[in-house]
XYZ file of C-alpha atoms in Angstrom:
391
model
C 93.504 78.707 72.547
C 91.138 80.454 74.927
C 92.113 80.995 78.549
C 89.791 78.149 79.607
C 91.977 75.713 77.654
C 95.268 76.787 79.187
C 96.955 74.589 81.738
C 96.143 75.559 85.310
C 93.084 77.687 84.431
C 89.991 76.643 86.377
C 86.524 76.527 84.843
C 83.018 76.066 86.194
C 80.870 72.965 86.048
C 78.326 72.479 83.263
C 75.280 73.458 85.348
C 77.061 76.533 86.706
C 77.994 77.579 83.185
C 74.405 77.243 81.973
C 73.169 79.382 84.861
C 75.906 81.936 84.126
C 74.851 82.264 80.478
C 71.182 82.549 81.480
C 72.136 85.249 83.963
C 74.047 87.123 81.258
C 71.060 87.076 78.902
C 68.729 88.239 81.674
C 71.073 91.041 82.683
C 71.449 92.287 79.105
C 67.695 92.225 78.548
C 67.284 94.240 81.728
C 69.779 96.769 80.387
C 67.932 97.054 77.088
C 64.648 97.592 78.929
C 66.149 100.746 80.436
C 66.985 102.320 77.062
C 63.640 104.148 76.550
C 64.064 105.867 79.920
C 67.552 107.233 79.179
C 66.857 109.777 76.401
C 67.821 107.517 73.453
C 66.932 110.171 70.862
C 69.427 112.738 72.128
C 73.139 112.694 71.505
C 75.995 114.043 69.369
C 74.897 112.499 66.065
C 71.845 111.933 63.933
C 68.754 110.095 65.089
C 69.942 106.607 64.122
C 73.394 107.239 65.572
C 71.882 108.384 68.860
C 69.547 105.394 69.125
C 72.402 103.056 68.219
C 74.596 104.679 70.841
C 71.931 104.280 73.546
C 71.345 100.608 72.710
C 75.082 99.882 72.467
C 75.789 101.589 75.784
C 73.076 99.609 77.570
C 74.096 96.299 76.017
C 77.857 96.536 76.540
C 77.572 98.059 80.012
C 75.268 95.208 81.086
C 77.663 92.633 79.645
C 80.756 94.131 81.273
C 79.089 94.841 84.605
C 77.836 91.270 84.827
C 81.169 89.805 83.709
C 83.310 91.524 86.333
C 80.930 90.359 89.076
C 81.421 86.657 88.260
C 83.806 84.233 89.935
C 86.731 83.765 87.575
C 85.838 80.086 86.945
C 82.352 81.064 85.767
C 83.733 83.871 83.637
C 86.240 81.602 81.873
C 83.521 79.060 81.049
C 81.223 81.773 79.680
C 84.115 83.284 77.719
C 84.813 79.928 76.062
C 81.192 79.599 74.952
C 81.235 83.097 73.456
C 84.564 82.387 71.762
C 83.162 79.188 70.240
C 80.125 81.040 68.899
C 82.257 83.830 67.422
C 84.687 81.308 65.932
C 81.857 79.499 64.187
C 79.860 82.472 62.927
C 82.252 85.319 62.187
C 84.800 83.758 59.757
C 82.134 82.891 57.145
C 80.547 86.309 57.597
C 83.745 88.321 57.084
C 84.782 85.954 54.308
C 81.556 86.273 52.322
C 80.650 89.906 52.942
C 84.051 91.414 53.706
C 86.347 89.566 51.355
C 88.631 88.675 54.257
C 90.162 85.253 54.840
C 90.881 83.912 58.329
C 93.793 81.620 59.184
C 95.100 80.308 62.499
C 98.855 80.381 63.049
C 101.581 80.340 65.694
C 103.904 83.362 65.608
C 106.811 83.544 68.025
C 105.244 80.738 70.029
C 101.945 82.641 70.295
C 98.793 81.140 68.877
C 96.679 83.629 67.016
C 94.598 84.489 63.990
C 95.544 86.077 60.678
C 93.039 88.285 58.846
C 93.973 88.993 55.238
C 92.282 90.450 52.210
C 91.385 87.766 49.690
C 93.619 87.840 46.605
C 90.625 88.326 44.347
C 89.548 91.359 46.350
C 93.035 92.858 46.566
C 93.474 92.550 42.791
C 90.402 94.701 42.230
C 91.230 97.459 44.704
C 90.684 100.821 43.026
C 92.551 102.847 45.614
C 96.071 102.420 46.848
C 96.166 100.281 49.989
C 99.001 99.216 52.255
C 99.161 95.567 51.172
C 102.810 95.421 52.223
C 102.066 96.377 55.838
C 101.238 94.218 58.838
C 99.235 95.147 61.913
C 99.954 93.322 65.159
C 96.630 93.788 66.947
C 96.480 93.366 70.724
C 92.831 92.893 71.611
C 91.216 94.662 74.538
C 89.379 93.246 77.514
C 90.911 94.999 80.504
C 93.801 92.505 80.661
C 91.421 89.770 81.804
C 88.902 88.901 79.068
C 87.910 88.467 75.401
C 89.661 86.460 72.670
C 90.933 86.951 69.089
C 87.771 85.355 67.695
C 85.687 88.082 69.334
C 87.674 90.703 67.395
C 87.304 89.237 63.925
C 84.731 91.818 62.785
C 86.907 94.762 63.784
C 90.074 93.142 62.448
C 88.298 92.480 59.159
C 87.279 96.140 59.049
C 90.925 97.158 59.494
C 91.908 94.824 56.649
C 89.255 96.218 54.311
C 90.076 99.824 55.163
C 93.876 99.619 55.087
C 94.750 96.574 52.986
C 97.126 95.470 55.766
C 97.231 91.908 57.001
C 96.329 91.691 60.697
C 97.601 89.192 63.261
C 95.794 88.916 66.615
C 97.775 86.914 69.200
C 95.990 85.048 71.969
C 98.091 86.432 74.810
C 97.819 85.321 78.443
C 95.562 87.278 80.760
C 95.049 87.964 84.455
C 94.294 86.939 87.122
C 95.838 83.588 86.222
C 98.724 85.291 84.423
C 99.358 88.808 85.791
C 101.882 91.355 84.516
C 104.294 90.913 82.768
C 102.972 87.722 81.078
C 100.931 89.598 78.461
C 103.857 91.903 77.654
C 106.188 88.951 77.135
C 103.629 87.274 74.859
C 103.187 90.461 72.822
C 106.969 90.833 72.545
C 107.295 87.216 71.376
C 104.646 87.794 68.708
C 106.406 91.015 67.628
C 109.763 89.247 67.338
C 108.095 86.335 65.600
C 106.734 88.612 62.900
C 110.208 90.072 62.383
C 111.616 86.540 62.170
C 109.059 85.884 59.411
C 110.685 88.686 57.402
C 108.373 91.571 58.308
C 110.617 94.551 58.927
C 109.731 96.979 61.759
C 109.245 99.829 59.270
C 106.381 97.829 57.736
C 104.829 96.903 61.068
C 102.105 98.758 62.982
C 101.137 97.721 66.506
C 97.560 98.523 67.477
C 95.233 97.866 70.374
C 92.140 99.027 72.200
C 91.386 99.522 75.891
C 93.621 97.099 77.836
C 95.143 96.053 74.506
C 95.986 99.710 73.891
C 97.689 99.863 77.268
C 99.480 96.618 76.428
C 100.648 98.182 73.152
C 102.324 101.017 75.043
C 103.801 98.542 77.572
C 105.221 96.617 74.617
C 106.898 99.776 73.313
C 108.456 100.406 76.732
C 109.632 96.784 76.794
C 111.142 97.043 73.303
C 113.022 100.142 74.444
C 114.340 98.376 77.543
C 115.485 95.419 75.430
C 117.070 97.610 72.724
C 114.717 96.178 70.116
C 113.607 98.191 67.060
C 110.385 100.164 67.325
C 107.541 99.640 64.827
C 106.605 102.081 62.094
C 103.726 103.418 64.202
C 101.164 102.484 66.824
C 97.398 102.986 66.740
C 95.455 103.197 69.992
C 91.699 103.121 70.523
C 90.660 104.347 73.994
C 93.865 102.955 75.534
C 94.120 102.137 79.246
C 97.281 104.154 79.840
C 97.099 104.939 83.574
C 96.104 102.138 85.937
C 96.074 104.527 88.881
C 92.508 105.501 87.811
C 92.650 108.701 89.850
C 91.397 111.164 87.212
C 88.122 113.065 87.529
C 86.676 111.519 84.354
C 86.664 108.061 85.973
C 83.756 109.184 88.156
C 82.417 112.123 86.130
C 81.796 109.933 83.058
C 80.753 106.742 84.869
C 77.100 107.315 83.992
C 77.870 107.946 80.307
C 80.442 105.273 79.513
C 80.025 101.580 78.707
C 82.622 100.562 81.296
C 81.557 99.336 84.753
C 82.221 101.830 87.527
C 84.389 99.252 89.360
C 87.135 98.812 86.746
C 89.322 95.896 87.921
C 93.122 96.281 87.696
C 94.608 94.853 90.910
C 94.646 91.270 89.653
C 96.715 92.343 86.630
C 99.169 94.421 88.652
C 99.600 91.772 91.398
C 101.851 93.943 93.539
C 103.224 96.211 90.798
C 102.530 99.859 91.560
C 100.042 101.503 89.151
C 102.444 104.434 88.592
C 105.091 102.092 87.185
C 105.885 103.222 83.640
C 105.854 99.627 82.427
C 102.100 99.349 83.073
C 101.071 103.024 82.920
C 102.802 104.737 80.022
C 101.925 108.228 81.290
C 104.821 107.787 83.723
C 107.362 106.559 81.157
C 108.336 109.940 79.616
C 108.036 108.927 75.921
C 110.724 110.246 73.583
C 110.767 110.083 69.768
C 114.057 108.154 69.806
C 112.240 105.075 71.096
C 108.506 105.821 71.052
C 107.009 105.494 67.541
C 104.606 107.890 65.814
C 101.235 107.474 67.490
C 97.606 107.620 66.458
C 95.207 107.755 69.392
C 91.458 108.268 69.547
C 89.020 108.355 72.437
C 85.589 109.582 73.421
C 84.758 112.741 75.305
C 82.340 110.773 77.517
C 84.590 107.881 78.471
C 86.070 107.201 81.891
C 89.660 107.045 80.588
C 89.360 110.475 78.917
C 91.506 112.486 81.338
C 94.253 109.869 81.480
C 94.439 109.738 77.690
C 94.580 113.536 77.551
C 97.559 113.456 79.921
C 99.193 110.774 77.770
C 98.692 112.875 74.646
C 100.213 115.879 76.381
C 103.209 113.745 77.431
C 103.715 112.728 73.791
C 103.488 116.347 72.659
C 105.937 117.577 75.263
C 108.319 114.752 74.423
C 108.202 115.572 70.714
C 106.662 112.264 69.651
C 104.818 112.504 66.330
C 101.126 112.339 66.984
C 97.595 112.282 65.613
C 95.022 112.663 68.423
C 91.240 112.568 68.019
C 88.738 113.168 70.812
C 85.210 112.594 69.573
C 82.441 114.590 71.309
C 79.688 112.538 72.949
C 81.433 109.197 72.321
C 82.213 106.522 74.898
C 84.907 103.851 75.324
C 86.139 102.033 72.160
C 83.353 103.547 70.031
C 85.001 102.591 66.674
C 84.770 98.926 67.688
C 81.291 98.782 69.199
C 79.750 101.423 66.881
C 81.624 101.067 63.557
C 78.669 102.500 61.625
C 78.748 105.839 63.469
C 80.030 109.012 61.839
C 82.660 109.337 64.580
C 83.989 105.848 63.820
C 84.099 106.587 60.091
C 86.317 109.604 60.787
C 88.661 107.372 62.787
C 88.800 104.756 60.024
C 89.688 107.445 57.513
C 92.740 108.437 59.559
C 93.798 104.812 60.119
C 93.735 104.217 56.362
C 95.874 107.307 55.864
C 98.338 106.222 58.534
C 98.725 102.747 57.036
C 99.458 103.860 53.479
C 101.844 106.688 54.380
C 105.361 105.591 53.481
C 107.094 107.846 56.001
C 104.972 108.641 59.027
C 105.178 112.354 59.729
C 102.441 112.842 62.282
C 103.189 116.159 63.920
C 102.464 116.976 67.569
C 99.807 119.657 67.891
C 100.305 122.500 70.323
C 97.887 123.452 73.075
C 96.782 126.965 72.247
C 93.920 127.142 74.716
C 96.053 128.592 77.503
C 94.219 126.409 80.020
C 96.553 123.446 80.093
C 93.691 121.254 78.868
C 93.746 119.497 75.534
C 91.362 121.027 73.012
C 88.950 118.626 71.316
C 89.833 117.799 67.733
C 87.216 119.344 65.437
C 84.869 117.070 63.506
C 86.321 118.146 60.170
C 89.947 117.469 61.118
C 91.666 115.932 58.105
C 94.988 114.409 57.225
C 96.757 114.863 53.922
C 98.792 112.065 52.336
C 101.848 114.266 51.889
C 101.966 115.460 55.463
C 99.531 113.721 57.824
C 99.167 116.598 60.239
C 95.847 117.727 61.669
C 94.489 120.554 59.576
C 91.534 122.483 61.015
Protein backbone atom coordinates (compact mmCIF):
# COMPACT_ATOMS: atom_id res chain seq x y z
CA UNK A 1 0.00 0.00 0.00
CA UNK A 2 1.50 3.30 -1.08
CA UNK A 3 0.59 6.50 0.73
CA UNK A 4 -1.68 7.51 -2.17
CA UNK A 5 -3.89 4.50 -1.41
CA UNK A 6 -4.30 5.21 2.29
CA UNK A 7 -7.56 6.58 3.59
CA UNK A 8 -7.57 10.36 3.90
CA UNK A 9 -4.52 10.92 1.66
CA UNK A 10 -5.22 13.39 -1.14
CA UNK A 11 -3.89 12.95 -4.67
CA UNK A 12 -3.77 15.12 -7.77
CA UNK A 13 -5.95 14.90 -10.84
CA UNK A 14 -4.82 12.94 -13.90
CA UNK A 15 -3.74 15.99 -15.93
CA UNK A 16 -1.86 17.44 -12.96
CA UNK A 17 -0.07 14.14 -12.45
CA UNK A 18 0.99 13.98 -16.10
CA UNK A 19 2.38 17.52 -15.91
CA UNK A 20 4.18 16.62 -12.67
CA UNK A 21 5.90 13.62 -14.25
CA UNK A 22 6.86 15.68 -17.31
CA UNK A 23 8.28 18.33 -15.00
CA UNK A 24 10.30 15.70 -13.15
CA UNK A 25 11.81 14.37 -16.38
CA UNK A 26 12.65 17.89 -17.55
CA UNK A 27 14.24 18.79 -14.23
CA UNK A 28 16.38 15.64 -14.17
CA UNK A 29 17.53 16.20 -17.74
CA UNK A 30 18.49 19.74 -16.78
CA UNK A 31 20.52 18.35 -13.89
CA UNK A 32 22.32 15.89 -16.15
CA UNK A 33 23.14 18.68 -18.60
CA UNK A 34 25.12 20.37 -15.82
CA UNK A 35 27.37 17.35 -15.19
CA UNK A 36 30.12 18.27 -17.73
CA UNK A 37 30.51 21.67 -16.06
CA UNK A 38 31.02 20.28 -12.54
CA UNK A 39 34.40 18.49 -12.86
CA UNK A 40 32.99 14.96 -13.35
CA UNK A 41 36.46 13.42 -13.77
CA UNK A 42 37.71 14.46 -10.34
CA UNK A 43 36.84 12.79 -7.08
CA UNK A 44 37.95 10.28 -4.43
CA UNK A 45 37.88 7.18 -6.63
CA UNK A 46 38.87 5.96 -10.06
CA UNK A 47 37.69 7.51 -13.29
CA UNK A 48 34.49 5.46 -13.61
CA UNK A 49 33.66 5.95 -9.93
CA UNK A 50 34.09 9.71 -10.26
CA UNK A 51 31.94 9.95 -13.38
CA UNK A 52 29.31 7.73 -11.76
CA UNK A 53 29.36 9.90 -8.66
CA UNK A 54 28.89 13.10 -10.69
CA UNK A 55 25.97 11.65 -12.67
CA UNK A 56 24.36 10.17 -9.55
CA UNK A 57 24.68 13.43 -7.64
CA UNK A 58 23.07 15.43 -10.45
CA UNK A 59 20.26 12.93 -10.98
CA UNK A 60 19.28 12.37 -7.35
CA UNK A 61 19.66 16.03 -6.38
CA UNK A 62 17.37 17.04 -9.26
CA UNK A 63 14.82 14.41 -8.25
CA UNK A 64 14.82 15.37 -4.57
CA UNK A 65 14.88 19.11 -5.18
CA UNK A 66 11.91 18.86 -7.52
CA UNK A 67 10.01 16.51 -5.20
CA UNK A 68 10.17 18.72 -2.11
CA UNK A 69 8.91 21.69 -4.14
CA UNK A 70 5.66 19.94 -5.14
CA UNK A 71 2.28 20.24 -3.46
CA UNK A 72 1.78 17.09 -1.42
CA UNK A 73 -1.12 15.92 -3.64
CA UNK A 74 1.10 16.07 -6.73
CA UNK A 75 3.93 14.33 -4.92
CA UNK A 76 1.73 11.44 -3.77
CA UNK A 77 0.42 10.89 -7.31
CA UNK A 78 3.95 10.91 -8.75
CA UNK A 79 5.14 8.59 -5.97
CA UNK A 80 2.41 6.08 -6.83
CA UNK A 81 3.45 6.03 -10.48
CA UNK A 82 7.09 5.43 -9.53
CA UNK A 83 6.06 2.72 -7.07
CA UNK A 84 4.01 0.98 -9.77
CA UNK A 85 6.95 1.05 -12.18
CA UNK A 86 9.36 -0.30 -9.56
CA UNK A 87 6.86 -2.97 -8.51
CA UNK A 88 6.54 -4.18 -12.08
CA UNK A 89 10.18 -4.09 -13.13
CA UNK A 90 12.34 -4.82 -10.10
CA UNK A 91 10.98 -8.18 -8.80
CA UNK A 92 11.74 -10.02 -12.07
CA UNK A 93 15.15 -8.36 -12.25
CA UNK A 94 16.25 -9.30 -8.72
CA UNK A 95 14.68 -12.73 -9.15
CA UNK A 96 16.48 -13.56 -12.40
CA UNK A 97 19.84 -11.88 -11.84
CA UNK A 98 20.03 -11.82 -8.05
CA UNK A 99 18.45 -15.09 -7.06
CA UNK A 100 16.11 -13.27 -4.70
CA UNK A 101 12.39 -13.96 -4.36
CA UNK A 102 9.89 -11.24 -3.47
CA UNK A 103 6.74 -11.82 -1.42
CA UNK A 104 4.15 -9.43 -0.01
CA UNK A 105 3.01 -9.99 3.57
CA UNK A 106 1.40 -8.34 6.58
CA UNK A 107 3.53 -8.40 9.74
CA UNK A 108 2.14 -6.96 12.95
CA UNK A 109 -0.60 -5.29 10.95
CA UNK A 110 1.95 -3.65 8.64
CA UNK A 111 1.90 -4.39 4.95
CA UNK A 112 5.33 -4.93 3.50
CA UNK A 113 7.62 -6.93 1.28
CA UNK A 114 9.84 -9.92 2.03
CA UNK A 115 13.11 -10.38 0.13
CA UNK A 116 14.62 -13.84 0.51
CA UNK A 117 17.36 -15.82 -1.15
CA UNK A 118 15.95 -18.52 -3.41
CA UNK A 119 16.36 -22.02 -1.96
CA UNK A 120 18.33 -23.13 -4.99
CA UNK A 121 20.76 -20.26 -4.52
CA UNK A 122 21.10 -20.73 -0.76
CA UNK A 123 21.87 -24.44 -1.23
CA UNK A 124 24.85 -23.57 -3.41
CA UNK A 125 26.36 -20.88 -1.20
CA UNK A 126 30.09 -21.50 -0.87
CA UNK A 127 30.61 -19.18 2.07
CA UNK A 128 28.87 -19.16 5.39
CA UNK A 129 25.92 -16.76 5.37
CA UNK A 130 23.46 -15.73 8.05
CA UNK A 131 20.44 -17.62 6.72
CA UNK A 132 18.97 -17.74 10.22
CA UNK A 133 18.92 -13.95 10.60
CA UNK A 134 16.25 -11.41 9.70
CA UNK A 135 16.69 -7.76 8.81
CA UNK A 136 13.82 -5.38 9.49
CA UNK A 137 14.60 -2.64 6.96
CA UNK A 138 13.08 0.81 7.44
CA UNK A 139 13.38 2.59 4.11
CA UNK A 140 14.52 6.19 3.84
CA UNK A 141 12.81 9.16 2.26
CA UNK A 142 13.05 11.89 4.88
CA UNK A 143 9.94 10.62 6.69
CA UNK A 144 7.75 11.75 3.79
CA UNK A 145 8.51 9.74 0.63
CA UNK A 146 9.53 6.53 -1.16
CA UNK A 147 8.07 3.02 -0.81
CA UNK A 148 9.28 -0.56 -0.19
CA UNK A 149 9.14 -1.30 -3.93
CA UNK A 150 11.68 1.45 -4.56
CA UNK A 151 14.12 -0.32 -2.22
CA UNK A 152 13.97 -3.78 -3.77
CA UNK A 153 17.38 -3.49 -5.46
CA UNK A 154 19.15 -2.52 -2.24
CA UNK A 155 17.22 -5.06 -0.17
CA UNK A 156 18.13 -7.74 -2.69
CA UNK A 157 21.78 -6.71 -2.38
CA UNK A 158 21.56 -7.12 1.40
CA UNK A 159 20.05 -10.59 0.92
CA UNK A 160 22.78 -11.67 -1.50
CA UNK A 161 25.57 -10.28 0.68
CA UNK A 162 24.36 -11.51 4.07
CA UNK A 163 22.00 -14.42 3.39
CA UNK A 164 19.48 -12.78 5.75
CA UNK A 165 15.82 -12.48 4.86
CA UNK A 166 14.72 -8.84 4.70
CA UNK A 167 11.30 -7.40 5.52
CA UNK A 168 10.50 -3.83 4.44
CA UNK A 169 7.33 -2.46 6.08
CA UNK A 170 5.26 0.20 4.36
CA UNK A 171 5.05 2.54 7.34
CA UNK A 172 2.99 5.74 7.44
CA UNK A 173 4.67 9.00 6.51
CA UNK A 174 4.28 12.74 7.03
CA UNK A 175 2.72 15.20 6.52
CA UNK A 176 -0.47 13.14 6.59
CA UNK A 177 0.85 11.02 9.46
CA UNK A 178 3.44 12.91 11.54
CA UNK A 179 5.46 11.58 14.47
CA UNK A 180 4.94 9.15 16.18
CA UNK A 181 2.93 7.24 13.52
CA UNK A 182 6.01 5.83 11.77
CA UNK A 183 7.55 4.76 15.09
CA UNK A 184 4.39 2.92 16.10
CA UNK A 185 4.28 1.17 12.71
CA UNK A 186 7.93 0.14 13.00
CA UNK A 187 7.32 -1.14 16.54
CA UNK A 188 4.30 -3.15 15.35
CA UNK A 189 6.39 -4.72 12.58
CA UNK A 190 9.17 -5.50 15.09
CA UNK A 191 6.73 -7.15 17.50
CA UNK A 192 5.08 -8.95 14.61
CA UNK A 193 8.37 -10.53 13.61
CA UNK A 194 8.90 -11.69 17.19
CA UNK A 195 5.37 -13.11 17.21
CA UNK A 196 6.33 -15.08 14.09
CA UNK A 197 9.06 -16.77 16.14
CA UNK A 198 12.04 -14.60 15.21
CA UNK A 199 13.94 -13.99 18.42
CA UNK A 200 15.51 -10.54 19.02
CA UNK A 201 19.01 -12.06 19.07
CA UNK A 202 18.46 -13.11 15.44
CA UNK A 203 17.00 -9.77 14.37
CA UNK A 204 18.84 -6.78 12.90
CA UNK A 205 17.07 -3.46 12.37
CA UNK A 206 18.48 -1.33 9.57
CA UNK A 207 17.62 1.89 7.79
CA UNK A 208 18.96 4.75 5.73
CA UNK A 209 18.47 8.51 5.95
CA UNK A 210 15.04 9.11 7.55
CA UNK A 211 14.71 5.33 7.91
CA UNK A 212 18.00 5.36 9.83
CA UNK A 213 16.61 8.03 12.12
CA UNK A 214 13.43 5.98 12.47
CA UNK A 215 15.55 2.96 13.42
CA UNK A 216 17.08 4.88 16.32
CA UNK A 217 13.63 6.23 17.32
CA UNK A 218 12.41 2.63 17.36
CA UNK A 219 15.23 1.65 19.73
CA UNK A 220 14.31 4.52 22.06
CA UNK A 221 10.67 3.40 21.90
CA UNK A 222 11.58 -0.22 22.67
CA UNK A 223 13.52 1.00 25.69
CA UNK A 224 10.59 3.09 26.91
CA UNK A 225 8.24 0.11 26.51
CA UNK A 226 10.64 -2.36 28.18
CA UNK A 227 10.80 -4.42 25.00
CA UNK A 228 13.89 -6.47 24.06
CA UNK A 229 16.49 -4.83 21.85
CA UNK A 230 17.57 -6.44 18.56
CA UNK A 231 20.90 -8.15 18.00
CA UNK A 232 22.26 -5.04 16.25
CA UNK A 233 21.29 -2.08 14.11
CA UNK A 234 22.81 -0.94 10.81
CA UNK A 235 22.53 2.69 9.76
CA UNK A 236 23.33 4.26 6.40
CA UNK A 237 23.65 8.07 6.58
CA UNK A 238 21.02 8.25 9.34
CA UNK A 239 19.05 11.43 10.04
CA UNK A 240 19.83 11.52 13.75
CA UNK A 241 19.42 15.23 14.61
CA UNK A 242 16.42 17.07 13.21
CA UNK A 243 17.68 20.36 14.60
CA UNK A 244 19.88 20.63 11.46
CA UNK A 245 22.12 23.21 13.11
CA UNK A 246 25.52 21.70 12.28
CA UNK A 247 28.05 23.38 10.01
CA UNK A 248 28.04 20.50 7.50
CA UNK A 249 24.39 21.21 6.62
CA UNK A 250 25.53 24.35 4.79
CA UNK A 251 29.21 23.53 4.17
CA UNK A 252 28.34 20.36 2.22
CA UNK A 253 25.16 21.61 0.53
CA UNK A 254 26.97 21.99 -2.80
CA UNK A 255 28.48 18.49 -2.62
CA UNK A 256 25.59 16.39 -1.35
CA UNK A 257 22.59 14.91 -3.17
CA UNK A 258 20.14 16.32 -0.63
CA UNK A 259 18.25 19.56 -1.33
CA UNK A 260 19.47 22.52 0.70
CA UNK A 261 15.95 22.99 2.16
CA UNK A 262 15.61 19.67 4.00
CA UNK A 263 11.99 19.45 5.23
CA UNK A 264 11.36 18.22 8.80
CA UNK A 265 8.65 20.44 10.31
CA UNK A 266 5.78 18.44 8.85
CA UNK A 267 7.12 15.28 10.51
CA UNK A 268 7.71 16.92 13.89
CA UNK A 269 4.32 18.73 13.92
CA UNK A 270 5.01 20.56 17.16
CA UNK A 271 7.55 18.14 18.65
CA UNK A 272 10.82 19.89 19.44
CA UNK A 273 13.75 18.76 17.24
CA UNK A 274 15.93 18.21 20.35
CA UNK A 275 13.51 15.59 21.67
CA UNK A 276 15.42 12.33 22.08
CA UNK A 277 12.54 10.39 20.56
CA UNK A 278 13.12 12.02 17.15
CA UNK A 279 16.79 13.02 17.46
CA UNK A 280 18.78 10.22 19.05
CA UNK A 281 21.80 12.45 19.71
CA UNK A 282 19.84 13.77 22.70
CA UNK A 283 18.82 10.36 24.09
CA UNK A 284 22.11 9.43 25.84
CA UNK A 285 22.42 5.85 24.47
CA UNK A 286 23.61 3.20 26.92
CA UNK A 287 24.64 -0.39 26.13
CA UNK A 288 21.97 -1.76 28.49
CA UNK A 289 19.27 -0.74 26.01
CA UNK A 290 20.99 0.48 22.84
CA UNK A 291 22.20 -2.42 20.65
CA UNK A 292 25.58 -2.77 18.93
CA UNK A 293 25.61 -0.33 16.04
CA UNK A 294 27.06 -0.20 12.56
CA UNK A 295 26.93 3.26 11.00
CA UNK A 296 28.38 4.61 7.77
CA UNK A 297 28.23 8.03 6.15
CA UNK A 298 29.98 10.22 3.63
CA UNK A 299 32.50 12.94 4.35
CA UNK A 300 30.69 15.24 1.90
CA UNK A 301 27.14 14.81 3.15
CA UNK A 302 25.05 17.40 4.96
CA UNK A 303 24.32 15.11 7.93
CA UNK A 304 28.04 14.43 8.50
CA UNK A 305 28.53 16.52 11.66
CA UNK A 306 25.35 15.24 13.29
CA UNK A 307 26.36 11.64 12.65
CA UNK A 308 29.81 12.34 14.07
CA UNK A 309 28.18 13.66 17.25
CA UNK A 310 25.96 10.57 17.38
CA UNK A 311 28.99 8.30 17.02
CA UNK A 312 30.76 10.16 19.81
CA UNK A 313 27.66 9.77 22.02
CA UNK A 314 27.73 6.01 21.40
CA UNK A 315 31.44 5.85 22.22
CA UNK A 316 31.07 7.84 25.42
CA UNK A 317 28.11 5.72 26.45
CA UNK A 318 30.04 2.49 25.88
CA UNK A 319 27.79 1.20 23.11
CA UNK A 320 29.55 -1.30 20.83
CA UNK A 321 30.22 0.35 17.52
CA UNK A 322 31.57 0.09 13.99
CA UNK A 323 31.74 3.54 12.33
CA UNK A 324 32.83 4.24 8.75
CA UNK A 325 33.19 7.71 7.23
CA UNK A 326 34.03 7.45 3.55
CA UNK A 327 36.06 10.33 2.06
CA UNK A 328 34.45 12.18 -0.84
CA UNK A 329 31.12 10.32 -0.53
CA UNK A 330 27.67 11.87 -0.22
CA UNK A 331 24.37 10.87 1.40
CA UNK A 332 23.36 7.15 1.26
CA UNK A 333 26.17 6.34 -1.19
CA UNK A 334 25.89 2.52 -0.69
CA UNK A 335 22.31 2.69 -1.97
CA UNK A 336 22.66 5.07 -4.90
CA UNK A 337 26.21 3.97 -5.86
CA UNK A 338 26.41 0.26 -4.94
CA UNK A 339 29.13 -0.34 -7.54
CA UNK A 340 31.57 2.11 -5.94
CA UNK A 341 34.61 0.96 -3.99
CA UNK A 342 33.32 2.81 -0.92
CA UNK A 343 30.02 0.91 -1.06
CA UNK A 344 31.83 -2.41 -1.46
CA UNK A 345 33.74 -1.72 1.76
CA UNK A 346 30.44 -1.06 3.54
CA UNK A 347 28.89 -4.26 2.20
CA UNK A 348 31.87 -6.24 3.44
CA UNK A 349 31.29 -5.00 6.99
CA UNK A 350 27.53 -5.62 6.82
CA UNK A 351 28.18 -9.23 5.79
CA UNK A 352 30.55 -9.60 8.72
CA UNK A 353 28.06 -8.09 11.14
CA UNK A 354 25.26 -10.39 9.99
CA UNK A 355 27.18 -13.65 10.33
CA UNK A 356 28.81 -12.86 13.68
CA UNK A 357 27.12 -14.97 16.34
CA UNK A 358 27.91 -12.62 19.22
CA UNK A 359 28.27 -9.01 18.16
CA UNK A 360 31.38 -7.56 19.78
CA UNK A 361 31.78 -4.28 17.95
CA UNK A 362 34.08 -2.22 20.12
CA UNK A 363 33.88 1.57 20.47
CA UNK A 364 36.95 3.26 19.03
CA UNK A 365 38.64 6.03 20.97
CA UNK A 366 39.32 9.51 19.64
CA UNK A 367 43.07 9.87 19.68
CA UNK A 368 43.25 13.03 17.61
CA UNK A 369 43.11 15.33 20.63
CA UNK A 370 40.85 17.70 18.70
CA UNK A 371 37.49 16.41 19.83
CA UNK A 372 36.67 15.60 16.20
CA UNK A 373 36.09 12.09 14.97
CA UNK A 374 38.93 10.79 12.81
CA UNK A 375 37.94 9.37 9.42
CA UNK A 376 38.06 5.59 9.22
CA UNK A 377 40.90 4.58 6.90
CA UNK A 378 40.08 2.95 3.57
CA UNK A 379 41.70 -0.33 4.60
CA UNK A 380 39.79 -0.66 7.88
CA UNK A 381 38.86 -4.31 8.31
CA UNK A 382 36.83 -6.45 10.65
CA UNK A 383 37.79 -9.92 11.76
CA UNK A 384 35.18 -12.63 12.34
CA UNK A 385 36.48 -13.43 15.81
CA UNK A 386 36.41 -9.87 17.05
CA UNK A 387 34.77 -7.37 14.69
CA UNK A 388 36.73 -4.36 15.84
CA UNK A 389 38.23 -1.81 13.48
CA UNK A 390 41.83 -2.70 12.80
CA UNK A 391 43.94 -0.06 11.05
